[in-house]
Tab-separated table of C-alpha atoms in Angstrom:
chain	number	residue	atom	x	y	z
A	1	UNK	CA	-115.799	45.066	62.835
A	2	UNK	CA	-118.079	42.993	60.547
A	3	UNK	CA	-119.878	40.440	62.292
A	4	UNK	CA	-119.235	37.739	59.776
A	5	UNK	CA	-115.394	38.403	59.911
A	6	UNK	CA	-115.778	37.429	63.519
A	7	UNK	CA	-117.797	34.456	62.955
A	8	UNK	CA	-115.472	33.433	60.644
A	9	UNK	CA	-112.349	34.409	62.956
A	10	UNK	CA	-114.679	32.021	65.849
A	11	UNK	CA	-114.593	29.633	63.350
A	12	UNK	CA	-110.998	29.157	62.683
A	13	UNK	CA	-110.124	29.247	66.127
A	14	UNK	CA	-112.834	26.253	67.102
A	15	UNK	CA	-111.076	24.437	63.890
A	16	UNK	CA	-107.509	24.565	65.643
A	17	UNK	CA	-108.988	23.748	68.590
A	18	UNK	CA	-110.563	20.646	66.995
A	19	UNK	CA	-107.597	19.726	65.118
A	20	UNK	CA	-105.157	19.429	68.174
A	21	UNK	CA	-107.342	18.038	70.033
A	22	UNK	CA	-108.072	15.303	67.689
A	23	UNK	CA	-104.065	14.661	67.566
A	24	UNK	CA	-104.357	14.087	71.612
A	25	UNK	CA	-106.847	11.912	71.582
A	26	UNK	CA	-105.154	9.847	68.099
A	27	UNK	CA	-101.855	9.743	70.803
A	28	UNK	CA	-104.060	8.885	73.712
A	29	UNK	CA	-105.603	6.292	72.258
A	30	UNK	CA	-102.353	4.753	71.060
A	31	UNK	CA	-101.129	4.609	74.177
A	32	UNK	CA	-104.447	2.991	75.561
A	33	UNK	CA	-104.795	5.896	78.979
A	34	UNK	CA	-108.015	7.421	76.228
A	35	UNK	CA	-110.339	8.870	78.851
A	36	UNK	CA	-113.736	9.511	77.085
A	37	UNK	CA	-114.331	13.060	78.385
A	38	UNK	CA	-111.775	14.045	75.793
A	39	UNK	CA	-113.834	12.119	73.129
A	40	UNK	CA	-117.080	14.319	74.461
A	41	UNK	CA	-115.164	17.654	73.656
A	42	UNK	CA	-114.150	16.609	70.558
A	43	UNK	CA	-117.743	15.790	69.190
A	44	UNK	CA	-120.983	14.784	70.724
A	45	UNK	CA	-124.328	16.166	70.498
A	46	UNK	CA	-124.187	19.984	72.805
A	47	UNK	CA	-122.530	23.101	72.646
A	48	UNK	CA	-119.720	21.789	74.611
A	49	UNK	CA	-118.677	19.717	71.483
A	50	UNK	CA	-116.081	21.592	69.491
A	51	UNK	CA	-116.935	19.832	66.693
A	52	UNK	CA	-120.961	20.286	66.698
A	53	UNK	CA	-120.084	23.896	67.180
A	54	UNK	CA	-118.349	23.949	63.889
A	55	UNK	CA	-120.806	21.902	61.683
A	56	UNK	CA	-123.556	24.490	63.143
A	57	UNK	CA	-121.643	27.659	63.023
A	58	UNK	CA	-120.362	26.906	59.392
A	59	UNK	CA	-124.254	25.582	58.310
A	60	UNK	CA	-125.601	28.686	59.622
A	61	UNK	CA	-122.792	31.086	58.156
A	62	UNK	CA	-121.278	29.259	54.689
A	63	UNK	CA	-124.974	29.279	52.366
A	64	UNK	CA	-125.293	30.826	48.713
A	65	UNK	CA	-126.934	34.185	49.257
A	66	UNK	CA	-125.328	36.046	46.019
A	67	UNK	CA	-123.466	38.321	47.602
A	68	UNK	CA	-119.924	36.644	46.962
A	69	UNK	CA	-117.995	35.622	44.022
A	70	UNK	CA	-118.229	32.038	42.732
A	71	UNK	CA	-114.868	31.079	43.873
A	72	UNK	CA	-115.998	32.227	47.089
A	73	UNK	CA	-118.499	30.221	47.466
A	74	UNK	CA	-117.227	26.958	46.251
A	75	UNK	CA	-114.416	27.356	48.574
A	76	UNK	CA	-117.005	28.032	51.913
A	77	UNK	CA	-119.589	25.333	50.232
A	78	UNK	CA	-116.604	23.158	50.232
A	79	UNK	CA	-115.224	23.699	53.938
A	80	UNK	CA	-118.781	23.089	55.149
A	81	UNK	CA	-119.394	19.582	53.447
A	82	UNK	CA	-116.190	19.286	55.304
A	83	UNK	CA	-116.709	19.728	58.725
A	84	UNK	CA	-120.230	17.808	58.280
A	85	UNK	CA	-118.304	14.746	56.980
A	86	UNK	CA	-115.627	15.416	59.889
A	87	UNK	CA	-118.748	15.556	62.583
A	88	UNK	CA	-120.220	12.446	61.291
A	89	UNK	CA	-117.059	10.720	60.871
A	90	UNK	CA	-116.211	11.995	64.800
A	91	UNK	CA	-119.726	10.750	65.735
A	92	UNK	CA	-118.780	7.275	64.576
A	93	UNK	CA	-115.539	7.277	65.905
A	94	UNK	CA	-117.310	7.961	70.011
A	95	UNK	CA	-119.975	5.913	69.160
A	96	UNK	CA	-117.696	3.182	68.240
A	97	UNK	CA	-115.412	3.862	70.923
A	98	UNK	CA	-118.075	3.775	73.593
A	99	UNK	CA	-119.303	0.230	72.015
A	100	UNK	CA	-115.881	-1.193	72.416
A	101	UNK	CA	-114.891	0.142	75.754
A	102	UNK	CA	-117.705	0.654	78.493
A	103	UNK	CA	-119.337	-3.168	77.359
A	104	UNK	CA	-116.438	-5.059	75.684
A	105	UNK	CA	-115.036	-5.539	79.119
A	106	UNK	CA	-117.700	-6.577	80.661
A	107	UNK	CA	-118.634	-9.243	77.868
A	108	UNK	CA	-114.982	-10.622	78.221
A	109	UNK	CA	-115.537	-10.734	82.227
A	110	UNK	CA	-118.431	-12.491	81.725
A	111	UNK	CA	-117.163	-15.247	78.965
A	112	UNK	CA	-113.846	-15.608	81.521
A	113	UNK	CA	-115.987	-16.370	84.645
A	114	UNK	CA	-118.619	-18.697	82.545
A	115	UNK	CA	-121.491	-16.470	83.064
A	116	UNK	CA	-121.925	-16.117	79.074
A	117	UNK	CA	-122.088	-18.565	76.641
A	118	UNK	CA	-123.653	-20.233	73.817
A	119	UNK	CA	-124.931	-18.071	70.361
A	120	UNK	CA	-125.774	-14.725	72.134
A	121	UNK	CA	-122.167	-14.361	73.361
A	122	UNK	CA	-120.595	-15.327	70.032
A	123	UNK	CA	-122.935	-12.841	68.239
A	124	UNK	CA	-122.105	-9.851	71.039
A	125	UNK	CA	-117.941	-10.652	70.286
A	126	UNK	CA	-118.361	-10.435	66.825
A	127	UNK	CA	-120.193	-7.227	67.355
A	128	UNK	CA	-117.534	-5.594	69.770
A	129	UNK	CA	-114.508	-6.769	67.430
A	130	UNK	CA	-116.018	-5.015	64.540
A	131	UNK	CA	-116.818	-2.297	66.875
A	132	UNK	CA	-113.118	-1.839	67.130
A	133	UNK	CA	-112.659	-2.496	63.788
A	134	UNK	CA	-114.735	0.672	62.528
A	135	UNK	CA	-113.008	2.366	65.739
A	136	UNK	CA	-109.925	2.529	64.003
A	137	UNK	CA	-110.921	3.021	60.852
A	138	UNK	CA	-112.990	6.440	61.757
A	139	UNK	CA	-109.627	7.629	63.125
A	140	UNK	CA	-108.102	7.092	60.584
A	141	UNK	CA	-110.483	8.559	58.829
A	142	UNK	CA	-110.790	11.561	61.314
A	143	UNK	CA	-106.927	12.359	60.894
A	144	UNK	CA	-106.676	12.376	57.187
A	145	UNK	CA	-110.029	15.039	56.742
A	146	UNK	CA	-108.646	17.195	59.456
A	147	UNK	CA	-105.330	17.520	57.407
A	148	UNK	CA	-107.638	17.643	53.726
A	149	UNK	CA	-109.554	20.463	55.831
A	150	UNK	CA	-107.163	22.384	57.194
A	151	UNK	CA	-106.019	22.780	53.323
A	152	UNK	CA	-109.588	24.001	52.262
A	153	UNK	CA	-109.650	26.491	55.291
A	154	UNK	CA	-106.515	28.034	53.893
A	155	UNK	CA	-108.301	28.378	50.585
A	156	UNK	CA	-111.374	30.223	52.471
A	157	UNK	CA	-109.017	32.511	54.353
A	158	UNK	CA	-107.027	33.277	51.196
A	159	UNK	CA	-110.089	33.799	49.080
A	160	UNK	CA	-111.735	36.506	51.927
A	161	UNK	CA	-110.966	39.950	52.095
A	162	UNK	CA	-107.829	41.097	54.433
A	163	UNK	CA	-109.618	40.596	58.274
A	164	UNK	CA	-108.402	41.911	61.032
A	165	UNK	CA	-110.315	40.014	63.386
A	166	UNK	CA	-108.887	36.713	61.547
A	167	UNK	CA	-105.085	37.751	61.809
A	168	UNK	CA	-105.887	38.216	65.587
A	169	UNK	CA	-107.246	34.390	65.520
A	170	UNK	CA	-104.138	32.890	64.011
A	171	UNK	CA	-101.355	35.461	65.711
A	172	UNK	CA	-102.996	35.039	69.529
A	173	UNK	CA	-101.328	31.598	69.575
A	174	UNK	CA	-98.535	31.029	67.471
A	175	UNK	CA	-97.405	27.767	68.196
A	176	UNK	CA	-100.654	26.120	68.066
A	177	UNK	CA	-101.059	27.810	64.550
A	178	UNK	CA	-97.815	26.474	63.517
A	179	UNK	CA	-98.883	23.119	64.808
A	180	UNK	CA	-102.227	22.693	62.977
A	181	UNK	CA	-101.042	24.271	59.858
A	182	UNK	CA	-97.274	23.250	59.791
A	183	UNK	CA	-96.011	26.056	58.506
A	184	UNK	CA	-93.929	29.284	60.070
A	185	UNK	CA	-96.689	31.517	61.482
A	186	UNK	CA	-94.418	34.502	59.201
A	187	UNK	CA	-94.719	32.209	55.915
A	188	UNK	CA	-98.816	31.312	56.687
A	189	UNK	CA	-99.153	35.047	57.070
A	190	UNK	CA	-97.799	35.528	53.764
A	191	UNK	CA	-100.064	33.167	52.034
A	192	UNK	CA	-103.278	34.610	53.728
A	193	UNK	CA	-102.149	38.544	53.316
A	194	UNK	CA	-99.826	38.705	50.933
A	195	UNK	CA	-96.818	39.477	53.441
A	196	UNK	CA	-96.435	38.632	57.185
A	197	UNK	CA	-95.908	42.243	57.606
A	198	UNK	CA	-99.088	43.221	56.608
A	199	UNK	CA	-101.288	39.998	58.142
A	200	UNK	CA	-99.321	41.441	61.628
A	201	UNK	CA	-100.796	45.072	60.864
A	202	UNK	CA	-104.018	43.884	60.549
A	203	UNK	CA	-103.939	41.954	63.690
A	204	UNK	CA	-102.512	45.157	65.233
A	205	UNK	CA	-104.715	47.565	64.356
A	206	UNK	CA	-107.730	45.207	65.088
A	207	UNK	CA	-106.458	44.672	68.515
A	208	UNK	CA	-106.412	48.451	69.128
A	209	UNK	CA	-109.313	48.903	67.142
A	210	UNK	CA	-111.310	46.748	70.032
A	211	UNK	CA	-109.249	48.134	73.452
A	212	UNK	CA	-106.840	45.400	73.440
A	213	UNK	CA	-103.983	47.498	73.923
A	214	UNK	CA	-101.779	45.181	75.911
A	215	UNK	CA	-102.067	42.452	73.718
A	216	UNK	CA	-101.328	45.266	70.634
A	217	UNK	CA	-97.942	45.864	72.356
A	218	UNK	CA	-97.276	42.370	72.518
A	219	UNK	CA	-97.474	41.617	69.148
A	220	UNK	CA	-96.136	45.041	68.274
A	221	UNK	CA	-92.427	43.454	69.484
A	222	UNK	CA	-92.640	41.084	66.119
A	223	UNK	CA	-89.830	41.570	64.175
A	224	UNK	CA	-92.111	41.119	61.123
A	225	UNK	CA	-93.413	44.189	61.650
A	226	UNK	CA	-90.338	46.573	61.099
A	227	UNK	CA	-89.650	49.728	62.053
A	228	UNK	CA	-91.599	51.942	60.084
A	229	UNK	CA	-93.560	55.248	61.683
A	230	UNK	CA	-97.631	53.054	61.695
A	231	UNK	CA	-95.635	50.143	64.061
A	232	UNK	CA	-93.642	52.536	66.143
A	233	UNK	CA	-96.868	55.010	66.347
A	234	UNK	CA	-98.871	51.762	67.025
A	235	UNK	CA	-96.034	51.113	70.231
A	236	UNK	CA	-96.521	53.649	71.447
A	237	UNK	CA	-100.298	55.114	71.108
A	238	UNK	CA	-101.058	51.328	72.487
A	239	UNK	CA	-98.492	51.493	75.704
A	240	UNK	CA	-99.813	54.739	76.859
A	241	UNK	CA	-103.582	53.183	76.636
A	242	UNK	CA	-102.527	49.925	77.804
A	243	UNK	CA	-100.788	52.251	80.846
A	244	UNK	CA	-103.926	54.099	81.266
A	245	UNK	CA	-106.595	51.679	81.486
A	246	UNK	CA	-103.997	49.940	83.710
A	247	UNK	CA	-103.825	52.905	86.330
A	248	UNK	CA	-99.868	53.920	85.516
A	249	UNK	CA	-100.731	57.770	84.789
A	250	UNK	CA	-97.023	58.479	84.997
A	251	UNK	CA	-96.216	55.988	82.377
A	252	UNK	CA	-99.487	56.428	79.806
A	253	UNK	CA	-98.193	60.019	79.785
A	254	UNK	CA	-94.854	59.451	78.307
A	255	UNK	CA	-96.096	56.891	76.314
A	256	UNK	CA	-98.517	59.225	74.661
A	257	UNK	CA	-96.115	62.392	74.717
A	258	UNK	CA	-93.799	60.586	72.613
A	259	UNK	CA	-96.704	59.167	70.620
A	260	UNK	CA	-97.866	63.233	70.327
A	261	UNK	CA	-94.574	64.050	69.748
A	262	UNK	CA	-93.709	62.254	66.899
A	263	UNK	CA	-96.893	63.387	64.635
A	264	UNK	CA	-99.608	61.378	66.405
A	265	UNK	CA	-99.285	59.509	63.657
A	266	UNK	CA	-102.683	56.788	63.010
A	267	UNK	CA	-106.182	56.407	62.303
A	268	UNK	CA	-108.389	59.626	63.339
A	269	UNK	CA	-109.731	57.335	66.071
A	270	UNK	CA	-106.547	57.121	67.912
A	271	UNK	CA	-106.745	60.810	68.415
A	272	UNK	CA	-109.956	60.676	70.062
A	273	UNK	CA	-109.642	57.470	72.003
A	274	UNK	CA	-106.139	59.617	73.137
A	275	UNK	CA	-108.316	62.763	74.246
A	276	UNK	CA	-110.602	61.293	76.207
A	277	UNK	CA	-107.321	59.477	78.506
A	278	UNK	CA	-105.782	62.515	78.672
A	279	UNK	CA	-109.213	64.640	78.943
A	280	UNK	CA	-109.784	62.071	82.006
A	281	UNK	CA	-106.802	62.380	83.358
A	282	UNK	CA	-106.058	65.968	83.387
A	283	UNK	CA	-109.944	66.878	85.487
A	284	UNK	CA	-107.687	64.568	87.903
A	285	UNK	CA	-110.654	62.742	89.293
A	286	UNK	CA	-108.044	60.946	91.545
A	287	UNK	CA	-106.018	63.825	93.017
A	288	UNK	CA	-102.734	63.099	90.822
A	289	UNK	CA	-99.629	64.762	91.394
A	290	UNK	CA	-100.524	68.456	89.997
A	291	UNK	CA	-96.990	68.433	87.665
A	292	UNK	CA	-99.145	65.253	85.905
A	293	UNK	CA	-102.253	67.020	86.246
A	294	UNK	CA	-100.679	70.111	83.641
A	295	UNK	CA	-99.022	67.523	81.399
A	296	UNK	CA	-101.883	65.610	80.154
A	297	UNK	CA	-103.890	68.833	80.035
A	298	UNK	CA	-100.804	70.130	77.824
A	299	UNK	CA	-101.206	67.031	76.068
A	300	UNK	CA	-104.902	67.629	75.308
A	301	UNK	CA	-104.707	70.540	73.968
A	302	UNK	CA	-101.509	69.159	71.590
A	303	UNK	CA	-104.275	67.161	70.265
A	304	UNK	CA	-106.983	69.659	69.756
A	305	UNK	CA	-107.989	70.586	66.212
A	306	UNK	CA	-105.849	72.952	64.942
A	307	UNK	CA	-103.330	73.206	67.365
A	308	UNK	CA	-101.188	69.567	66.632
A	309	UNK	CA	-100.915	70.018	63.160
């Protein structure tokens, strides 16, 4: 897998994570129980900010370097003024928030019990109302460049080459997908790949690609996918791996007979990842039952060169 499809696929996964947690903290704060450790994983200055991980990741990664087409690059250019305005707009938002909540109290404490008077006092009220002022104004302006973003990441993911390793970051968690983009995970899928069907058979084939074979199966019971002889190969090439790699010899094996059965249909890897399972399993390095022991060796040599044809 390309290492900037990843990037990008870590990129659009930190940007949902942004987004609803930017919604939270908009509801929190409107029903005043705001605690600012949310605000601190929203944005702030470290690595544990979701936000500053975006404005760095997409400054390192979205730069002309004449490789890509104009359109391209307008549309990456674009997202990454984006989520620098959306950091700095965050930034004021905390630092606002801070102002008007850890010493706004305190002043008011103070002017109630006498303790603070006279022009310094006036001049620190004026201060914390327009604190909260420019509070809820960077919300507000917070909320309406998440939703103008979220439009221009579209664009990117539309404008890139079909990714694998994106599909995976949008399909792993449907309904948060549906929630930050507002749209039918099926009908979002069509606008990034041209059909759902085929953003699902990325995400497949990526997740096998990479050993997530459990997950693969998962996402194999979409009904997006169909029936046709890649999805029910995919079923069943990933169960017997997932089965495997899960210590069910019994069940990998009928997984991967039927795979071996019906053509061992895929990708020339899937035949090797397959012969080194069954390989593995038929030296029977764990004393299986010796019936098991013949049928993956049986199986092996189904898939040797020449022989499975």
């Amino acid at each position: 897998m390309d290492l900037r499809e990843r990037r990008v696929a870590q990129i659009v996964r930190d940007f949902m994570e942004a987004y609803v947690l930017s919604k939270r903290i908009c509801g929190r704060l409107r029903s005043e129980d705001l605690e600012f450790s949310w605000i601190e994983r929203l944005v702030g200055d470290a690595e544990e900010s979701v936000l500053y991980r975006l404005k760095e990741e997409c400054h390192a990664l979205f730069r002309l370097d004449g490789t890509r087409s104009r359109g391209e690059l307008n549309a990456e250019e674009l997202f990454d003024l984006a989520m620098g305005a959306l950091f700095h707009e965050g930034m004021k938002f905390r630092e606002s928030y801070y102002l008007t909540t850890a010493y706004g109290p305190r002043l008011e404490r103070m002017l109630a019990e006498g303790s603070a008077s006279g022009p310094l006092a006036e001049a620190f009220r004026r201060l914390f109302e327009a604190g909260r002022r420019r509070m809820l104004e960077s919300e507000c302006e917070v909320a309406t460049l998440f939703r103008e973003t979220r439009h221009q990441l579209l664009i990117l993911l539309q404008q890139m080459p079909p990714s694998g390793a994106v599909a995976r970051s949008l399909v792993e968690d449907p309904e948060r997908t549906e929630a930050v983009f507002e749209l039918p995970l099926s009908a979002l899928l069509d606008q990034v790949y041209r059909s759902s069907h085929d953003g699902f058979k990325v995400a497949v084939e990526s997740l096998i690609e990479n050993g997530h074979y459990a997950e693969a199966v998962a996402l194999l019971t979409r009904a997006e996918l169909g029936d046709d002889a890649l999805s029910k190969a995919a079923e069943s090439f990933a169960q017997g791996m997932a089965d495997y790699y899960a210590g069910n010899p019994q069940v990998a094996l009928d997984s991967l007979s039927r795979w071996i059965s019906d053509g061992a249909y895929g990708p020339p890897e899937w035949r090797t990842l397959a012969q080194l399972a069954l390989s593995s399993l038929a030296a029977n390095p764990e004393g299986l039952d010796p019936a098991l022991e013949r049928s993956a060796r049986m199986l092996t040599e189904a898939l040797t060169p020449g022989r499975s044809e």
